[in-house]
mmCIF file of C-alpha atoms in Angstrom:
data_model
loop_
_atom_site.group_PDB
_atom_site.id
_atom_site.type_symbol
_atom_site.label_atom_id
_atom_site.label_comp_id
_atom_site.label_asym_id
_atom_site.label_seq_id
_atom_site.Cartn_x
_atom_site.Cartn_y
_atom_site.Cartn_z
ATOM 1 C CA MET A 1 62.857 55.030 148.240
ATOM 2 C CA LYS A 2 64.599 58.345 148.849
ATOM 3 C CA LYS A 3 62.288 61.199 149.590
ATOM 4 C CA PHE A 4 63.047 64.702 148.187
ATOM 5 C CA PRO A 5 62.232 67.852 150.073
ATOM 6 C CA LYS A 6 58.969 69.459 149.158
ATOM 7 C CA ARG A 7 60.766 72.608 147.931
ATOM 8 C CA VAL A 8 62.882 70.637 145.420
ATOM 9 C CA ILE A 9 59.790 68.880 144.078
ATOM 10 C CA ILE A 10 58.058 72.242 143.546
ATOM 11 C CA GLN A 11 61.098 73.740 141.709
ATOM 12 C CA THR A 12 61.390 70.702 139.443
ATOM 13 C CA SER A 13 57.714 70.857 138.646
ATOM 14 C CA LEU A 14 58.003 74.538 137.771
ATOM 15 C CA LEU A 15 60.944 73.909 135.423
ATOM 16 C CA ALA A 16 59.095 71.102 133.700
ATOM 17 C CA LEU A 17 56.047 73.320 133.345
ATOM 18 C CA LEU A 18 58.177 76.141 131.860
ATOM 19 C CA ALA A 19 59.826 73.756 129.363
ATOM 20 C CA SER A 20 56.402 72.477 128.307
ATOM 21 C CA ALA A 21 55.167 76.043 127.836
ATOM 22 C CA LEU A 22 58.193 76.985 125.707
ATOM 23 C CA ASN A 23 57.753 73.902 123.541
ATOM 24 C CA ALA A 24 54.096 74.757 123.125
ATOM 25 C CA CYS A 25 55.088 78.249 121.912
ATOM 26 C CA GLY A 26 57.537 76.806 119.422
ATOM 27 C CA ILE A 27 60.584 78.018 121.326
ATOM 28 C CA ILE A 28 63.242 75.375 121.732
ATOM 29 C CA PRO A 29 65.186 75.370 124.997
ATOM 30 C CA GLY A 30 68.655 76.836 124.426
ATOM 31 C CA THR A 31 67.389 79.424 121.965
ATOM 32 C CA SER A 32 69.339 82.694 122.156
ATOM 33 C CA ILE A 33 69.213 86.052 120.418
ATOM 34 C CA THR A 34 71.956 88.370 119.272
ATOM 35 C CA THR A 35 72.121 91.547 117.215
ATOM 36 C CA VAL A 36 74.471 92.033 114.271
ATOM 37 C CA GLU A 37 74.926 95.815 114.245
ATOM 38 C CA PRO A 38 75.149 97.936 111.063
ATOM 39 C CA GLY A 39 78.682 97.779 109.682
ATOM 40 C CA TYR A 40 78.985 94.127 110.650
ATOM 41 C CA ALA A 41 77.975 90.816 109.079
ATOM 42 C CA GLY A 42 77.481 87.443 110.723
ATOM 43 C CA LEU A 43 77.749 83.820 109.725
ATOM 44 C CA LYS A 44 75.155 81.504 111.287
ATOM 45 C CA ILE A 45 76.900 78.133 111.333
ATOM 46 C CA GLN A 46 75.201 74.797 112.014
ATOM 47 C CA LEU A 47 77.286 72.639 114.332
ATOM 48 C CA TYR A 48 75.268 69.397 113.997
ATOM 49 C CA GLY A 49 73.033 67.627 111.506
ATOM 50 C CA GLY A 50 72.999 67.398 107.763
ATOM 51 C CA SER A 51 73.393 71.168 107.300
ATOM 52 C CA LYS A 52 76.450 71.524 109.485
ATOM 53 C CA GLY A 53 79.625 73.152 108.234
ATOM 54 C CA ILE A 54 80.676 76.486 106.776
ATOM 55 C CA ASP A 55 79.488 75.633 103.247
ATOM 56 C CA LYS A 56 75.852 75.968 104.294
ATOM 57 C CA ALA A 57 76.355 78.806 106.775
ATOM 58 C CA GLU A 58 73.809 81.585 106.501
ATOM 59 C CA LEU A 59 74.879 85.251 106.138
ATOM 60 C CA VAL A 60 72.877 87.213 108.734
ATOM 61 C CA THR A 61 72.439 90.806 109.903
ATOM 62 C CA GLY A 62 70.207 92.586 112.385
ATOM 63 C CA ARG A 63 68.489 90.630 115.188
ATOM 64 C CA VAL A 64 69.226 86.913 114.933
ATOM 65 C CA TRP A 65 67.680 83.982 116.817
ATOM 66 C CA PHE A 66 69.806 80.870 117.161
ATOM 67 C CA ASN A 67 70.160 77.734 119.238
ATOM 68 C CA GLY A 68 73.210 78.055 121.424
ATOM 69 C CA TYR A 69 73.582 74.267 121.573
ATOM 70 C CA THR A 70 73.585 73.521 117.863
ATOM 71 C CA GLU A 71 74.444 76.848 116.164
ATOM 72 C CA GLU A 72 77.156 79.448 116.293
ATOM 73 C CA ILE A 73 77.155 83.115 115.196
ATOM 74 C CA VAL A 74 80.512 84.551 114.127
ATOM 75 C CA ILE A 75 80.467 88.322 113.562
ATOM 76 C CA PHE A 76 82.839 90.240 111.261
ATOM 77 C CA PRO A 77 83.363 94.001 110.825
ATOM 78 C CA THR A 78 82.631 95.009 107.239
ATOM 79 C CA PHE A 79 83.308 98.736 107.736
ATOM 80 C CA VAL A 80 86.827 99.986 107.017
ATOM 81 C CA ASN A 81 88.836 100.387 110.204
ATOM 82 C CA THR A 82 92.502 101.307 110.639
ATOM 83 C CA TYR A 83 94.513 98.975 112.844
ATOM 84 C CA PRO A 84 98.024 100.035 113.940
ATOM 85 C CA PHE A 85 100.887 97.551 114.015
ATOM 86 C CA THR A 86 103.387 99.496 116.138
ATOM 87 C CA LYS A 87 106.264 99.070 118.528
ATOM 88 C CA GLU A 88 104.470 101.056 121.235
ATOM 89 C CA THR A 89 102.448 98.970 123.680
ATOM 90 C CA THR A 90 99.885 101.771 124.048
ATOM 91 C CA GLU A 91 98.624 101.400 120.471
ATOM 92 C CA GLY A 92 96.720 98.477 119.040
ATOM 93 C CA SER A 93 98.229 95.740 121.187
ATOM 94 C CA PRO A 94 99.983 95.530 124.573
ATOM 95 C CA VAL A 95 102.904 93.799 122.838
ATOM 96 C CA ASP A 96 105.305 94.953 120.118
ATOM 97 C CA GLU A 97 103.507 94.438 116.786
ATOM 98 C CA SER A 98 105.830 96.512 114.600
ATOM 99 C CA ILE A 99 106.570 95.118 111.146
ATOM 100 C CA VAL A 100 110.173 93.966 110.726
ATOM 101 C CA PHE A 101 111.129 93.104 107.155
ATOM 102 C CA SER A 102 114.289 92.525 105.156
ATOM 103 C CA VAL A 103 115.812 94.965 102.666
ATOM 104 C CA ALA A 104 118.841 93.559 100.855
ATOM 105 C CA GLY A 105 119.600 91.423 103.908
ATOM 106 C CA SER A 106 119.294 94.274 106.441
ATOM 107 C CA PRO A 107 116.419 94.362 108.958
ATOM 108 C CA VAL A 108 114.120 97.368 108.800
ATOM 109 C CA SER A 109 111.426 98.055 111.400
ATOM 110 C CA ALA A 110 108.279 100.068 110.688
ATOM 111 C CA ASP A 111 105.119 101.207 112.465
ATOM 112 C CA VAL A 112 102.347 100.492 109.962
ATOM 113 C CA GLY A 113 98.677 101.381 109.761
ATOM 114 C CA LEU A 114 96.411 99.032 107.772
ATOM 115 C CA SER A 115 92.888 100.180 106.862
ATOM 116 C CA PHE A 116 90.641 97.256 105.916
ATOM 117 C CA GLY A 117 87.245 95.605 106.350
ATOM 118 C CA PHE A 118 85.892 92.117 105.691
ATOM 119 C CA SER A 119 84.128 91.628 102.360
ATOM 120 C CA THR A 120 80.683 90.073 101.874
ATOM 121 C CA GLU A 121 81.135 89.912 98.102
ATOM 122 C CA ALA A 122 79.656 86.817 96.497
ATOM 123 C CA ILE A 123 82.127 84.388 94.947
ATOM 124 C CA PRO A 124 81.269 83.852 91.264
ATOM 125 C CA ASN A 125 79.621 80.527 90.337
ATOM 126 C CA THR A 126 79.100 79.540 94.003
ATOM 127 C CA THR A 127 76.592 80.122 96.804
ATOM 128 C CA LYS A 128 79.331 81.359 99.122
ATOM 129 C CA THR A 129 80.653 84.810 99.964
ATOM 130 C CA ARG A 130 84.154 86.007 100.818
ATOM 131 C CA LEU A 131 83.244 85.598 104.502
ATOM 132 C CA HIS A 132 82.568 81.896 103.909
ATOM 133 C CA GLU A 133 85.944 81.665 102.174
ATOM 134 C CA PHE A 134 87.721 83.317 105.099
ATOM 135 C CA TYR A 135 86.156 81.194 107.824
ATOM 136 C CA GLU A 136 86.547 78.022 105.803
ATOM 137 C CA THR A 137 90.266 78.763 105.430
ATOM 138 C CA TYR A 138 91.219 80.060 108.864
ATOM 139 C CA ARG A 139 88.467 79.146 111.379
ATOM 140 C CA LYS A 140 89.469 82.211 113.410
ATOM 141 C CA THR A 141 87.810 85.327 114.746
ATOM 142 C CA PRO A 142 88.679 88.658 113.122
ATOM 143 C CA ASP A 143 90.936 89.639 116.041
ATOM 144 C CA GLN A 144 92.829 86.345 115.893
ATOM 145 C CA PHE A 145 93.288 86.667 112.137
ATOM 146 C CA ARG A 146 94.466 90.265 112.399
ATOM 147 C CA ALA A 147 97.052 89.530 115.091
ATOM 148 C CA ASN A 148 98.527 86.492 113.327
ATOM 149 C CA GLU A 149 97.916 85.752 109.649
ATOM 150 C CA LEU A 150 97.352 89.380 108.612
ATOM 151 C CA ARG A 151 100.425 90.665 110.431
ATOM 152 C CA ASN A 152 102.600 87.886 109.002
ATOM 153 C CA GLY A 153 101.247 88.545 105.508
ATOM 154 C CA LEU A 154 101.919 92.254 105.893
ATOM 155 C CA ARG A 155 105.535 91.563 106.893
ATOM 156 C CA ASN A 156 106.036 89.223 103.929
ATOM 157 C CA CYS A 157 104.535 91.788 101.573
ATOM 158 C CA PHE A 158 106.990 94.457 102.766
ATOM 159 C CA SER A 159 109.947 92.148 102.096
ATOM 160 C CA GLU A 160 108.503 91.106 98.730
ATOM 161 C CA ALA A 161 107.882 94.726 97.691
ATOM 162 C CA ALA A 162 111.396 95.810 98.690
ATOM 163 C CA GLU A 163 112.864 92.971 96.641
ATOM 164 C CA THR A 164 110.624 93.655 93.627
ATOM 165 C CA LEU A 165 111.606 97.329 93.668
ATOM 166 C CA ALA A 166 115.292 96.326 94.065
ATOM 167 C CA LEU A 167 115.685 98.693 97.017
ATOM 168 C CA THR A 168 118.745 99.041 99.211
ATOM 169 C CA PRO A 169 118.491 100.180 102.850
ATOM 170 C CA VAL A 170 119.822 103.623 101.865
ATOM 171 C CA GLN A 171 117.073 103.996 99.250
ATOM 172 C CA VAL A 172 114.193 102.978 101.510
ATOM 173 C CA PRO A 173 113.618 106.396 103.193
ATOM 174 C CA THR A 174 113.292 108.097 99.783
ATOM 175 C CA SER A 175 111.120 105.361 98.253
ATOM 176 C CA GLN A 176 108.378 105.112 100.870
ATOM 177 C CA GLN A 177 105.468 105.959 98.567
ATOM 178 C CA ARG A 178 106.437 103.326 96.015
ATOM 179 C CA LEU A 179 107.017 100.806 98.802
ATOM 180 C CA VAL A 180 103.641 101.214 100.551
ATOM 181 C CA ALA A 181 101.780 101.198 97.203
ATOM 182 C CA ALA A 182 103.386 97.855 96.334
ATOM 183 C CA VAL A 183 102.617 96.497 99.821
ATOM 184 C CA ARG A 184 98.953 97.493 99.551
ATOM 185 C CA ALA A 185 98.605 95.639 96.234
ATOM 186 C CA CYS A 186 100.347 92.599 97.700
ATOM 187 C CA VAL A 187 98.101 92.419 100.791
ATOM 188 C CA GLN A 188 94.955 92.740 98.684
ATOM 189 C CA ARG A 189 96.215 89.967 96.428
ATOM 190 C CA ARG A 190 96.958 87.644 99.371
ATOM 191 C CA PHE A 191 93.714 88.229 101.277
ATOM 192 C CA GLN A 192 90.853 88.645 98.825
ATOM 193 C CA PHE A 193 88.223 88.280 101.554
ATOM 194 C CA ILE A 194 89.131 91.691 103.000
ATOM 195 C CA THR A 195 88.939 95.110 101.367
ATOM 196 C CA VAL A 196 92.272 96.911 101.798
ATOM 197 C CA GLN A 197 91.765 100.653 101.603
ATOM 198 C CA ASP A 198 95.183 101.922 102.647
ATOM 199 C CA VAL A 199 98.614 101.019 103.980
ATOM 200 C CA SER A 200 100.527 103.824 105.680
ATOM 201 C CA LEU A 201 103.714 104.364 107.647
ATOM 202 C CA LEU A 202 102.949 105.792 111.086
ATOM 203 C CA GLY A 203 106.485 106.993 111.767
ATOM 204 C CA PRO A 204 110.046 107.051 110.455
ATOM 205 C CA LEU A 205 111.529 103.732 109.409
ATOM 206 C CA ARG A 206 113.998 102.266 111.890
ATOM 207 C CA LEU A 207 117.219 101.175 110.146
ATOM 208 C CA PRO A 208 120.364 99.584 111.608
ATOM 209 C CA PRO A 209 122.482 102.301 113.349
ATOM 210 C CA ASP A 210 125.421 102.082 110.919
ATOM 211 C CA ILE A 211 123.145 102.422 107.892
ATOM 212 C CA GLN A 212 121.237 105.288 109.487
ATOM 213 C CA LYS A 213 124.533 107.071 110.213
ATOM 214 C CA SER A 214 125.605 106.645 106.591
ATOM 215 C CA ILE A 215 122.269 108.050 105.399
ATOM 216 C CA ASN A 216 122.579 111.034 107.742
ATOM 217 C CA GLU A 217 126.105 111.778 106.521
ATOM 218 C CA GLN A 218 125.018 111.471 102.891
ATOM 219 C CA PHE A 219 122.073 113.771 103.515
ATOM 220 C CA ALA A 220 124.319 116.339 105.233
ATOM 221 C CA ALA A 221 126.748 116.249 102.289
ATOM 222 C CA GLN A 222 123.894 116.750 99.836
ATOM 223 C CA GLN A 223 122.602 119.675 101.864
ATOM 224 C CA ALA A 224 126.064 121.257 101.968
ATOM 225 C CA ALA A 225 126.469 120.795 98.206
ATOM 226 C CA GLN A 226 123.066 122.329 97.570
ATOM 227 C CA THR A 227 123.926 125.280 99.822
ATOM 228 C CA ALA A 228 127.259 125.824 98.035
ATOM 229 C CA GLU A 229 125.537 125.662 94.654
ATOM 230 C CA ALA A 230 122.912 128.137 95.798
ATOM 231 C CA ASN A 231 125.625 130.523 97.047
ATOM 232 C CA ARG A 232 127.513 130.198 93.749
ATOM 233 C CA ARG A 233 124.430 131.022 91.761
ATOM 234 C CA LYS A 234 123.725 133.971 94.042
ATOM 235 C CA VAL A 235 127.255 135.374 93.543
ATOM 236 C CA GLU A 236 127.001 134.887 89.788
ATOM 237 C CA ALA A 237 123.636 136.584 89.722
ATOM 238 C CA GLU A 238 124.934 139.547 91.727
ATOM 239 C CA ALA A 239 127.998 139.839 89.472
ATOM 240 C CA ALA A 240 125.825 139.708 86.360
ATOM 241 C CA SER A 241 123.572 142.343 87.881
ATOM 242 C CA ASN A 242 126.533 144.630 88.616
ATOM 243 C CA VAL A 243 127.891 144.197 85.078
ATOM 244 C CA ALA A 244 124.504 144.939 83.594
ATOM 245 C CA ARG A 245 124.143 148.027 85.789
ATOM 246 C CA ALA A 246 127.640 149.268 84.821
ATOM 247 C CA LYS A 247 126.899 148.710 81.135
ATOM 248 C CA GLY A 248 123.659 150.582 81.513
ATOM 249 C CA GLU A 249 125.331 153.527 83.220
ATOM 250 C CA ALA A 250 128.063 153.586 80.547
ATOM 251 C CA LEU A 251 125.482 153.597 77.789
ATOM 252 C CA VAL A 252 123.665 156.466 79.487
ATOM 253 C CA THR A 253 126.919 158.462 79.733
ATOM 254 C CA ILE A 254 127.734 157.771 76.086
ATOM 255 C CA GLU A 255 124.305 158.822 74.969
ATOM 256 C CA GLN A 256 124.513 161.994 77.040
ATOM 257 C CA ALA A 257 127.915 162.840 75.494
ATOM 258 C CA ARG A 258 126.548 162.182 72.041
ATOM 259 C CA ALA A 259 123.585 164.403 72.717
ATOM 260 C CA GLU A 260 125.864 167.209 74.033
ATOM 261 C CA ALA A 261 128.186 166.911 71.033
ATOM 262 C CA GLU A 262 125.264 167.000 68.659
ATOM 263 C CA SER A 263 123.902 170.055 70.446
ATOM 264 C CA ASN A 264 127.275 171.860 70.186
ATOM 265 C CA ARG A 265 127.532 170.910 66.538
ATOM 266 C CA LEU A 266 124.130 172.353 65.842
ATOM 267 C CA ARG A 267 124.975 175.540 67.730
ATOM 268 C CA ALA A 268 128.251 175.943 65.858
ATOM 269 C CA GLY A 269 126.552 175.361 62.534
ATOM 270 C CA SER A 270 123.913 177.959 63.271
ATOM 271 C CA ILE A 271 126.369 180.883 64.029
ATOM 272 C CA THR A 272 126.719 183.058 60.876
ATOM 273 C CA PRO A 273 127.953 186.664 60.281
ATOM 274 C CA GLN A 274 124.393 187.777 59.983
ATOM 275 C CA LEU A 275 123.547 186.173 63.357
ATOM 276 C CA LEU A 276 126.568 187.868 64.967
ATOM 277 C CA GLU A 277 125.564 191.224 63.540
ATOM 278 C CA LEU A 278 122.023 190.711 64.769
ATOM 279 C CA GLU A 279 123.296 189.953 68.250
ATOM 280 C CA ARG A 280 125.541 193.079 68.203
ATOM 281 C CA LEU A 281 122.609 195.262 67.184
ATOM 282 C CA ARG A 282 120.490 193.726 69.938
ATOM 283 C CA VAL A 283 123.132 194.587 72.520
ATOM 284 C CA GLU A 284 123.498 198.073 71.152
ATOM 285 C CA ARG A 285 119.772 198.620 71.230
ATOM 286 C CA THR A 286 119.624 197.519 74.818
ATOM 287 C CA ARG A 287 122.405 199.979 75.725
ATOM 288 C CA ILE A 288 120.621 202.852 73.955
ATOM 289 C CA GLU A 289 117.367 202.120 75.704
ATOM 290 C CA LYS A 290 119.097 202.343 79.078
ATOM 291 C CA TRP A 291 121.046 205.637 78.247
ATOM 292 C CA ASN A 292 120.015 208.692 80.367
ATOM 293 C CA GLY A 293 121.224 211.375 77.952
ATOM 294 C CA GLN A 294 124.527 212.118 79.657
ATOM 295 C CA GLN A 295 127.992 211.473 78.430
ATOM 296 C CA ALA A 296 129.819 208.937 80.360
ATOM 297 C CA PRO A 297 132.189 210.687 82.819
ATOM 298 C CA THR A 298 135.863 210.941 81.829
ATOM 299 C CA ILE A 299 138.200 209.773 84.437
ATOM 300 C CA GLN A 300 141.525 211.697 84.447
ATOM 301 C CA THR A 301 144.503 210.055 85.871
ATOM 302 C CA PRO A 302 146.884 212.218 87.989
ATOM 303 C CA ASN A 303 150.041 213.590 86.294
ATOM 304 C CA VAL A 304 152.676 211.628 87.965
ATOM 305 C CA GLN A 305 156.256 211.694 86.820
ATOM 306 C CA ILE A 306 158.398 208.880 87.762
ATOM 307 C CA GLY A 307 161.465 209.988 89.583
ATOM 308 C CA GLY A 308 160.365 213.742 89.801
ATOM 309 C CA SER A 309 157.993 215.969 91.736
ATOM 310 C CA ALA A 310 154.420 216.885 90.942
ATOM 311 C CA ALA A 311 153.617 219.194 87.945
ATOM 312 C CA GLY A 312 153.855 222.971 88.659
ATOM 313 C CA SER A 313 156.640 222.723 91.186
ATOM 314 C CA LYS A 314 159.747 224.740 90.534
ATOM 315 C CA ALA A 315 163.189 223.509 90.495
ATOM 316 C CA PRO A 316 165.314 224.896 93.289
#
């Protein structure tokens, strides 16, 4: 018989003693503990026995004890979180996760933000929740689902929405609000076990170069037409203002002339012989009041004979 070292025998005895103590306390070897934080929900799934399977999985939160050999805890975020599907490798994923969809046969690329959380809503007439429905369908973790099924569904919804709205590539940049609203409804319809709060575009849509050039040229032409129309309206407004000002000045001149003519007419109508006589007497009275009692001096002109000498000279 092989003999074991004394140290090995002691260690084995200690392990056996510990297992007996745990059994005595009701703790089964392999028992583990985990915490399902607020904002998350967990499914406690039996892997063996008559209760195994997702149908009988227990919805758990808080601190959870489970047997790591026979049970599994899958945790899902129930709070709404925004996940970016972008071309940049510094956002969301180290690989290109941008959404490429078809618009009238032309590829369009978009950086999209999707705000969602997993739902624990009970399914009517069953003992299951939407989490049970998700795990029963996909058997994937939230991250695996988000990177594959959710991204593919989002891409399909963009193509479906563009087709439903009958959009052309040229119309897409001016129809973004209608497009994302239709996509949000489509995603919620496809994945009822998540709560979709918002779908948003995180940057300009990327169109094929020839289509983008056509859009830029069309936009420039529209801007030029709008500028020309604005200038035309400005010129017309200035001309109308000048005409109105000229009419106003002419009316003022006419009214002034009418007022002057009316004034002259009234003056002419008021002059009578009696008024003239009264004015003459007023002038005469003023002259009398200023008289100093002396006759006005008589100015004698010199006696000058044309062609002869002065008066009093004798002829030779």
